[in-house]
Tab-separated table of C-alpha atoms and ligand atoms in Angstrom:
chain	number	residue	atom	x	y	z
A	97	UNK	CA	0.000	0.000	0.000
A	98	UNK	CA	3.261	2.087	0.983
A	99	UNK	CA	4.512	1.591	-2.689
A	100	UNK	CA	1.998	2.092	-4.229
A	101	UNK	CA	0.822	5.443	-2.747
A	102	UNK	CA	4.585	6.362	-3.462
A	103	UNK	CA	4.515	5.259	-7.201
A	104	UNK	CA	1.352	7.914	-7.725
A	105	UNK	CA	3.141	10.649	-5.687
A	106	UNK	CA	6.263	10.508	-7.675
A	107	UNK	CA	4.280	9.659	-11.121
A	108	UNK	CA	1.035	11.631	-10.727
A	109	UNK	CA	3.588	14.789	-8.985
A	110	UNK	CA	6.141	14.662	-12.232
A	111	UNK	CA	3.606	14.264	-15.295
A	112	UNK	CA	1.994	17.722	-13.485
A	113	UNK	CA	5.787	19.184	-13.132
A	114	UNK	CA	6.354	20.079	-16.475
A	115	UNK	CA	3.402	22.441	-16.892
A	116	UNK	CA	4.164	23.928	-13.561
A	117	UNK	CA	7.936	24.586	-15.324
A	118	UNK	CA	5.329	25.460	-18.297
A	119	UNK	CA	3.913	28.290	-16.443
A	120	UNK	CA	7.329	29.508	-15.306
A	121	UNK	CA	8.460	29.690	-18.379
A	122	UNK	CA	11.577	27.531	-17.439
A	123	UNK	CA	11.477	24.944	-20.719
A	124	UNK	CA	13.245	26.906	-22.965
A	125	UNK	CA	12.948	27.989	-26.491
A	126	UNK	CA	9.989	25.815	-27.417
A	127	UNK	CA	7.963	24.525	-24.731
A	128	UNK	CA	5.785	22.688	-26.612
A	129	UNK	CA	8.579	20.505	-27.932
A	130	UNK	CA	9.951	20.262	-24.609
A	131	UNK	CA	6.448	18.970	-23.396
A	132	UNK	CA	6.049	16.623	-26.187
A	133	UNK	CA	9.470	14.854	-25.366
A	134	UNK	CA	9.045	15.327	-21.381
A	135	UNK	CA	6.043	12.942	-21.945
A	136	UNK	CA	7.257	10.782	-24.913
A	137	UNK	CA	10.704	9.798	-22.567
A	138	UNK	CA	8.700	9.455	-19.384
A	139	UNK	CA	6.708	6.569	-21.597
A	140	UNK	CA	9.861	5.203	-22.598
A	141	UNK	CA	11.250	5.048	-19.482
A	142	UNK	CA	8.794	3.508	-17.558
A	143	UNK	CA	8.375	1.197	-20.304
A	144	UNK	CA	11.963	-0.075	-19.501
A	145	UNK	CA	11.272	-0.312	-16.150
A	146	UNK	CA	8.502	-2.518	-16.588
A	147	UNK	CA	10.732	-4.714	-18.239
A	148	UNK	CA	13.526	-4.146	-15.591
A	149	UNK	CA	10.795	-5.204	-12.594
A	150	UNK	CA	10.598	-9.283	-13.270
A	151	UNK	CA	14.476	-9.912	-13.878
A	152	UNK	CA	15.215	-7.894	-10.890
A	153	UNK	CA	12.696	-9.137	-8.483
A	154	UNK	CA	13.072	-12.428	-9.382
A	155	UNK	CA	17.150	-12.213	-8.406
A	156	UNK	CA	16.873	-9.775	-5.750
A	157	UNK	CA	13.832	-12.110	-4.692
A	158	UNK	CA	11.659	-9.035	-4.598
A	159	UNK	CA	7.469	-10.160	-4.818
A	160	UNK	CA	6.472	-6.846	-3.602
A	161	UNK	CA	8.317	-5.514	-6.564
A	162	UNK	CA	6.512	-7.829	-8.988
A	163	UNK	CA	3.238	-6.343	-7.179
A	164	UNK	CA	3.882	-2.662	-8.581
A	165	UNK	CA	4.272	-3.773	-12.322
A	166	UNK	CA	0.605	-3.566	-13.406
A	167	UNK	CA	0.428	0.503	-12.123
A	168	UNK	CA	4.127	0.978	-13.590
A	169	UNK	CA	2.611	-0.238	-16.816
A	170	UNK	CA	-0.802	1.496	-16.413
A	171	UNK	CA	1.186	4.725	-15.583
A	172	UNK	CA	3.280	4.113	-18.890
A	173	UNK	CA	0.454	3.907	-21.121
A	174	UNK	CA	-0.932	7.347	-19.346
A	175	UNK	CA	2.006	8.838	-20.096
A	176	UNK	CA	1.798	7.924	-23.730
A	177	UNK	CA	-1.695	9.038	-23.856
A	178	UNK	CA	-0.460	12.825	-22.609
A	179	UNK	CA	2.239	12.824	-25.372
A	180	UNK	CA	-0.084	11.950	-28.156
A	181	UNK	CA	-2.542	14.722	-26.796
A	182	UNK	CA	0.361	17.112	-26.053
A	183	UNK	CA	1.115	16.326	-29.964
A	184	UNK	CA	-2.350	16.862	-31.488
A	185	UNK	CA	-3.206	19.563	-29.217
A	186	UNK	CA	0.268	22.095	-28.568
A	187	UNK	CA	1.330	20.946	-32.264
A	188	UNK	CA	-1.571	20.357	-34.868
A	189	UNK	CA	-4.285	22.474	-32.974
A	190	UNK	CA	-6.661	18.869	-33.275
A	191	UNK	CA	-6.310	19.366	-36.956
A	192	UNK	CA	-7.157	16.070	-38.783
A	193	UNK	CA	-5.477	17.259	-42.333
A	194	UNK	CA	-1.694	18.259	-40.438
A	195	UNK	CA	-1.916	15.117	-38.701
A	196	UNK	CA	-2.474	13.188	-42.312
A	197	UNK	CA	0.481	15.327	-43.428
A	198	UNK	CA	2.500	14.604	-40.525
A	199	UNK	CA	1.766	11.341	-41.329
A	200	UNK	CA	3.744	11.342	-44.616
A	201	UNK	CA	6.286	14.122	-43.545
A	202	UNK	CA	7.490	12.034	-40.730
A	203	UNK	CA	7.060	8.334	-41.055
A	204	UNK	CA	8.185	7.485	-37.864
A	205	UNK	CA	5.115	8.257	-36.356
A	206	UNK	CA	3.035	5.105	-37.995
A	207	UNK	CA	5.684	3.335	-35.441
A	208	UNK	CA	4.394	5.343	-32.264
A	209	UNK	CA	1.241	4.485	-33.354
A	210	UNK	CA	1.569	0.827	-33.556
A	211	UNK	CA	3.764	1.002	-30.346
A	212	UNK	CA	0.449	2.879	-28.911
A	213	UNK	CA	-2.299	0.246	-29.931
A	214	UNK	CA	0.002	-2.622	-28.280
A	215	UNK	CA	-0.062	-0.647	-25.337
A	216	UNK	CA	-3.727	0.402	-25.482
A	217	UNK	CA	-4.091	-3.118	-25.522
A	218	UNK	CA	-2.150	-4.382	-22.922
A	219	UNK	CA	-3.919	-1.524	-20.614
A	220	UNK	CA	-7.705	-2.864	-21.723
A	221	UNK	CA	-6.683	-6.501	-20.788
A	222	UNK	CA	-4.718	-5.416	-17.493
A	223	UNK	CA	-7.456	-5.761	-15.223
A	224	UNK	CA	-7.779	-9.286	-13.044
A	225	UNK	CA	-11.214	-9.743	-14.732
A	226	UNK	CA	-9.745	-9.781	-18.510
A	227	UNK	CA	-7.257	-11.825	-17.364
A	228	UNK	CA	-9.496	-14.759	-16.360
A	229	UNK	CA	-11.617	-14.632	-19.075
A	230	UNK	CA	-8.547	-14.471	-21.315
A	231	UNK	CA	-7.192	-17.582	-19.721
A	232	UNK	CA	-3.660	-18.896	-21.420
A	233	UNK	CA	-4.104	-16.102	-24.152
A	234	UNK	CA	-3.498	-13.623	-21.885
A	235	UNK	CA	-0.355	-14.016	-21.639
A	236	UNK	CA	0.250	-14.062	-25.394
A	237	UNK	CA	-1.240	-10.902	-25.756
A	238	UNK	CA	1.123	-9.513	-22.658
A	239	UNK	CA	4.245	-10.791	-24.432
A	240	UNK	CA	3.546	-8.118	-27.552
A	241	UNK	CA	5.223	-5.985	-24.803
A	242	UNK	CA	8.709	-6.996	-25.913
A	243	UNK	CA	7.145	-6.004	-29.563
A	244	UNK	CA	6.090	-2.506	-28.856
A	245	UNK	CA	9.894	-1.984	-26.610
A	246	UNK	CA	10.909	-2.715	-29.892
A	247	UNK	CA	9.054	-0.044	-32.108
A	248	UNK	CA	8.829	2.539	-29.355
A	249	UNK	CA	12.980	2.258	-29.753
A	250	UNK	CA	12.512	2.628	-33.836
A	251	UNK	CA	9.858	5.323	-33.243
A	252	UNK	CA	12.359	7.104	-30.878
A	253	UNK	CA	15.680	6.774	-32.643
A	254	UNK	CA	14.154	7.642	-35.780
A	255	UNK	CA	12.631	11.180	-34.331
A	256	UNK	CA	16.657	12.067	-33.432
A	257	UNK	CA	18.185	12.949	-36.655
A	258	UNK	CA	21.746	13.457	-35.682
A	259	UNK	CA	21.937	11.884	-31.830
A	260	UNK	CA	22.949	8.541	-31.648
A	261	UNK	CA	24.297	7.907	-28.025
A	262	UNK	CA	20.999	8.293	-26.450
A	263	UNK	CA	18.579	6.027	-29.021
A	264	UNK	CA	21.496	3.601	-28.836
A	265	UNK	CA	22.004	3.542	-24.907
A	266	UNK	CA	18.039	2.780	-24.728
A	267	UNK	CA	18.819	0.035	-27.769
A	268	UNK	CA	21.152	-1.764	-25.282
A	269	UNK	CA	19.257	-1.761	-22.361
A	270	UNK	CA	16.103	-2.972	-24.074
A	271	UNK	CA	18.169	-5.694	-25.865
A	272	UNK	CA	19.992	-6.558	-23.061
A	273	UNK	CA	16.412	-6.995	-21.344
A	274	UNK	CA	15.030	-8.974	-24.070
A	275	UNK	CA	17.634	-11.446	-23.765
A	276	UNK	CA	16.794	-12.359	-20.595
A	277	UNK	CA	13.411	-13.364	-22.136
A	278	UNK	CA	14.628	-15.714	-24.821
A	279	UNK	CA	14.125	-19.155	-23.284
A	280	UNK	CA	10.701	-17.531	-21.872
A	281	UNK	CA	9.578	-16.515	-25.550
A	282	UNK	CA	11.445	-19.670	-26.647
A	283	UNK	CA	9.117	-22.034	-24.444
A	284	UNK	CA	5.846	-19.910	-24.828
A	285	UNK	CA	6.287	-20.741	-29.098
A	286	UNK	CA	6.587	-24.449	-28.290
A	287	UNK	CA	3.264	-24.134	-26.416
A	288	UNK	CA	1.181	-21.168	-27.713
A	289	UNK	CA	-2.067	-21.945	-27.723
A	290	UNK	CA	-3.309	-22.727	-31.037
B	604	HEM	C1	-0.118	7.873	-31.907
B	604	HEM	C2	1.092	7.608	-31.420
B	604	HEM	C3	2.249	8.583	-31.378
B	604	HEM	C4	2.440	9.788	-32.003
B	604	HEM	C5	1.501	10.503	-32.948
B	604	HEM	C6	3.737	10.296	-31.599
B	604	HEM	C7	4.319	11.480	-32.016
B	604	HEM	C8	5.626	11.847	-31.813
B	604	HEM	C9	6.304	12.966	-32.416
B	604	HEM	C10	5.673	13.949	-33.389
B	604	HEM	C11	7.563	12.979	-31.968
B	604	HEM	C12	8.690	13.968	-32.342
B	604	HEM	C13	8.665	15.139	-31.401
B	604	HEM	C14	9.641	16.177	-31.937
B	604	HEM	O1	10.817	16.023	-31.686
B	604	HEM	O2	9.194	17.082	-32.619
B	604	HEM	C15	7.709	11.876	-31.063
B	604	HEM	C16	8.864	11.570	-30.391
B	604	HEM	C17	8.929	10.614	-29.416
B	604	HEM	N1	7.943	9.739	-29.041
B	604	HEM	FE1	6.140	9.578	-29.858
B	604	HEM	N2	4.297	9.415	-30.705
B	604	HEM	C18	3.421	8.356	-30.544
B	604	HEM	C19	3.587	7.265	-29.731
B	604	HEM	C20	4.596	7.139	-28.821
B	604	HEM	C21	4.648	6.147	-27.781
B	604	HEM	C22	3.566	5.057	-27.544
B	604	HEM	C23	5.805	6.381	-27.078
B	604	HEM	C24	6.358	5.697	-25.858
B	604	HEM	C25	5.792	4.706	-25.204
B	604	HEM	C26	6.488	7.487	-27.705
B	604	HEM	C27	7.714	7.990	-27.317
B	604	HEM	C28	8.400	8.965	-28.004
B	604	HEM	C29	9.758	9.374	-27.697
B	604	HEM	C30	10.645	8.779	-26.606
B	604	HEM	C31	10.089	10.391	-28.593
B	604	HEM	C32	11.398	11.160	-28.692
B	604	HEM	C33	11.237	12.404	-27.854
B	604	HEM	C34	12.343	13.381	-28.124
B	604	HEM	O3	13.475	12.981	-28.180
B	604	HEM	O4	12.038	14.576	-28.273
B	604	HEM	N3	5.718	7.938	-28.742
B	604	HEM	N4	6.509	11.216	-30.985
């Protein structure tokens, strides 16, 4: 109960910070890109750290770590919703037609947006309910997380035109984290449900 309250303190308290900075004009030059990114890394991140939480509690022997995955991952998918509105809103003004332009101008965004259904998805089938009624497929729709770390990182790298240390820092944590899943992934092939 602790950790959780804790989680929405520091989650709920930094996804406000940045239009408190907003209102004192402390993000620089263009705010609204600063926003955009503020939310778009904060996604990121807390998508790695879902992946982080089962290798690490399972060798620090850690359940009540396990325990805060679900809100880490909830909390993830919020933040992705804010840079998305951030985007349409502070960018395109809601305007359907620059968004279709957008879309061809900057191709990287299809990628976001597939990144975003997984996630939308994951979020819709998070609760315990979904789970039972999902049974053994639940899990195969959870393991499409590994696929969105994926095109989140393509979606990411791909918005940086000239930085590379960054995109690839993030590239070898997430494959470093994937590897860890291999026999997992390996085993869950052999015995998908058909
Ligand atoms: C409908 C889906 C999405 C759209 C339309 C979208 C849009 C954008 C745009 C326009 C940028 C470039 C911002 C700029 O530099 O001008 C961007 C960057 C980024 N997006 Fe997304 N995005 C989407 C989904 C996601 C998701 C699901 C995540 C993470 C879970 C994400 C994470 C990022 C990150 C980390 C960056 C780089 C931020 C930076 O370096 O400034 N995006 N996105």
């Amino acid at each position: 109960m602790i950790v959780k309250c804790a989680i929405h303190l520091i989650l709920l308290g930094w996804a406000v910070s940045v239009f408190w900075l907003a209102s004192q004009d402390a993000l620089g030059a263009d705010p609204v890109k600063a926003i955009i990114h503020f939310y778009g890394i904060g996604a990121l991140n807390l998508l790695v750290l879902t992946l982080v939480i089962s290798p690490a509690a399972r060798k620090f022997k850690l359940s009540v770590l396990m325990r805060q995955r679900r809100l880490i991952g909830l909390y993830c998918f919020a933040y992705a919703c804010m840079h998305i509105i951030c985007y349409w809103w502070l960018e395109l003004n809601f305007s359907p037609a620059s968004f279709v332009d957008e879309l061809v101008k900057r191709p990287y965004i299809w990628l976001g947006m597939l990144g975003f259904v997984i996630l939308l998805t994951l979020a819709a089938t998070s609760p315990h309910k979904a789970k039972l009624r999902l049974g053994r497929r639940w899990q195969t729709v959870h393991n499409f997380i590994y696929l969105a770390s994926i095109l989140v990182w393509l979606h990411f790298f791909l918005s940086r035109k000239a930085d590379i240390l960054e995109p690839g820092l993030y590239a070898l944590t997430i494959l470093l984290l994937l590897s860890f899943r291999y026999r997992k992934l390996q085993r869950w092939y052999k015995n998908r449900p058909k």
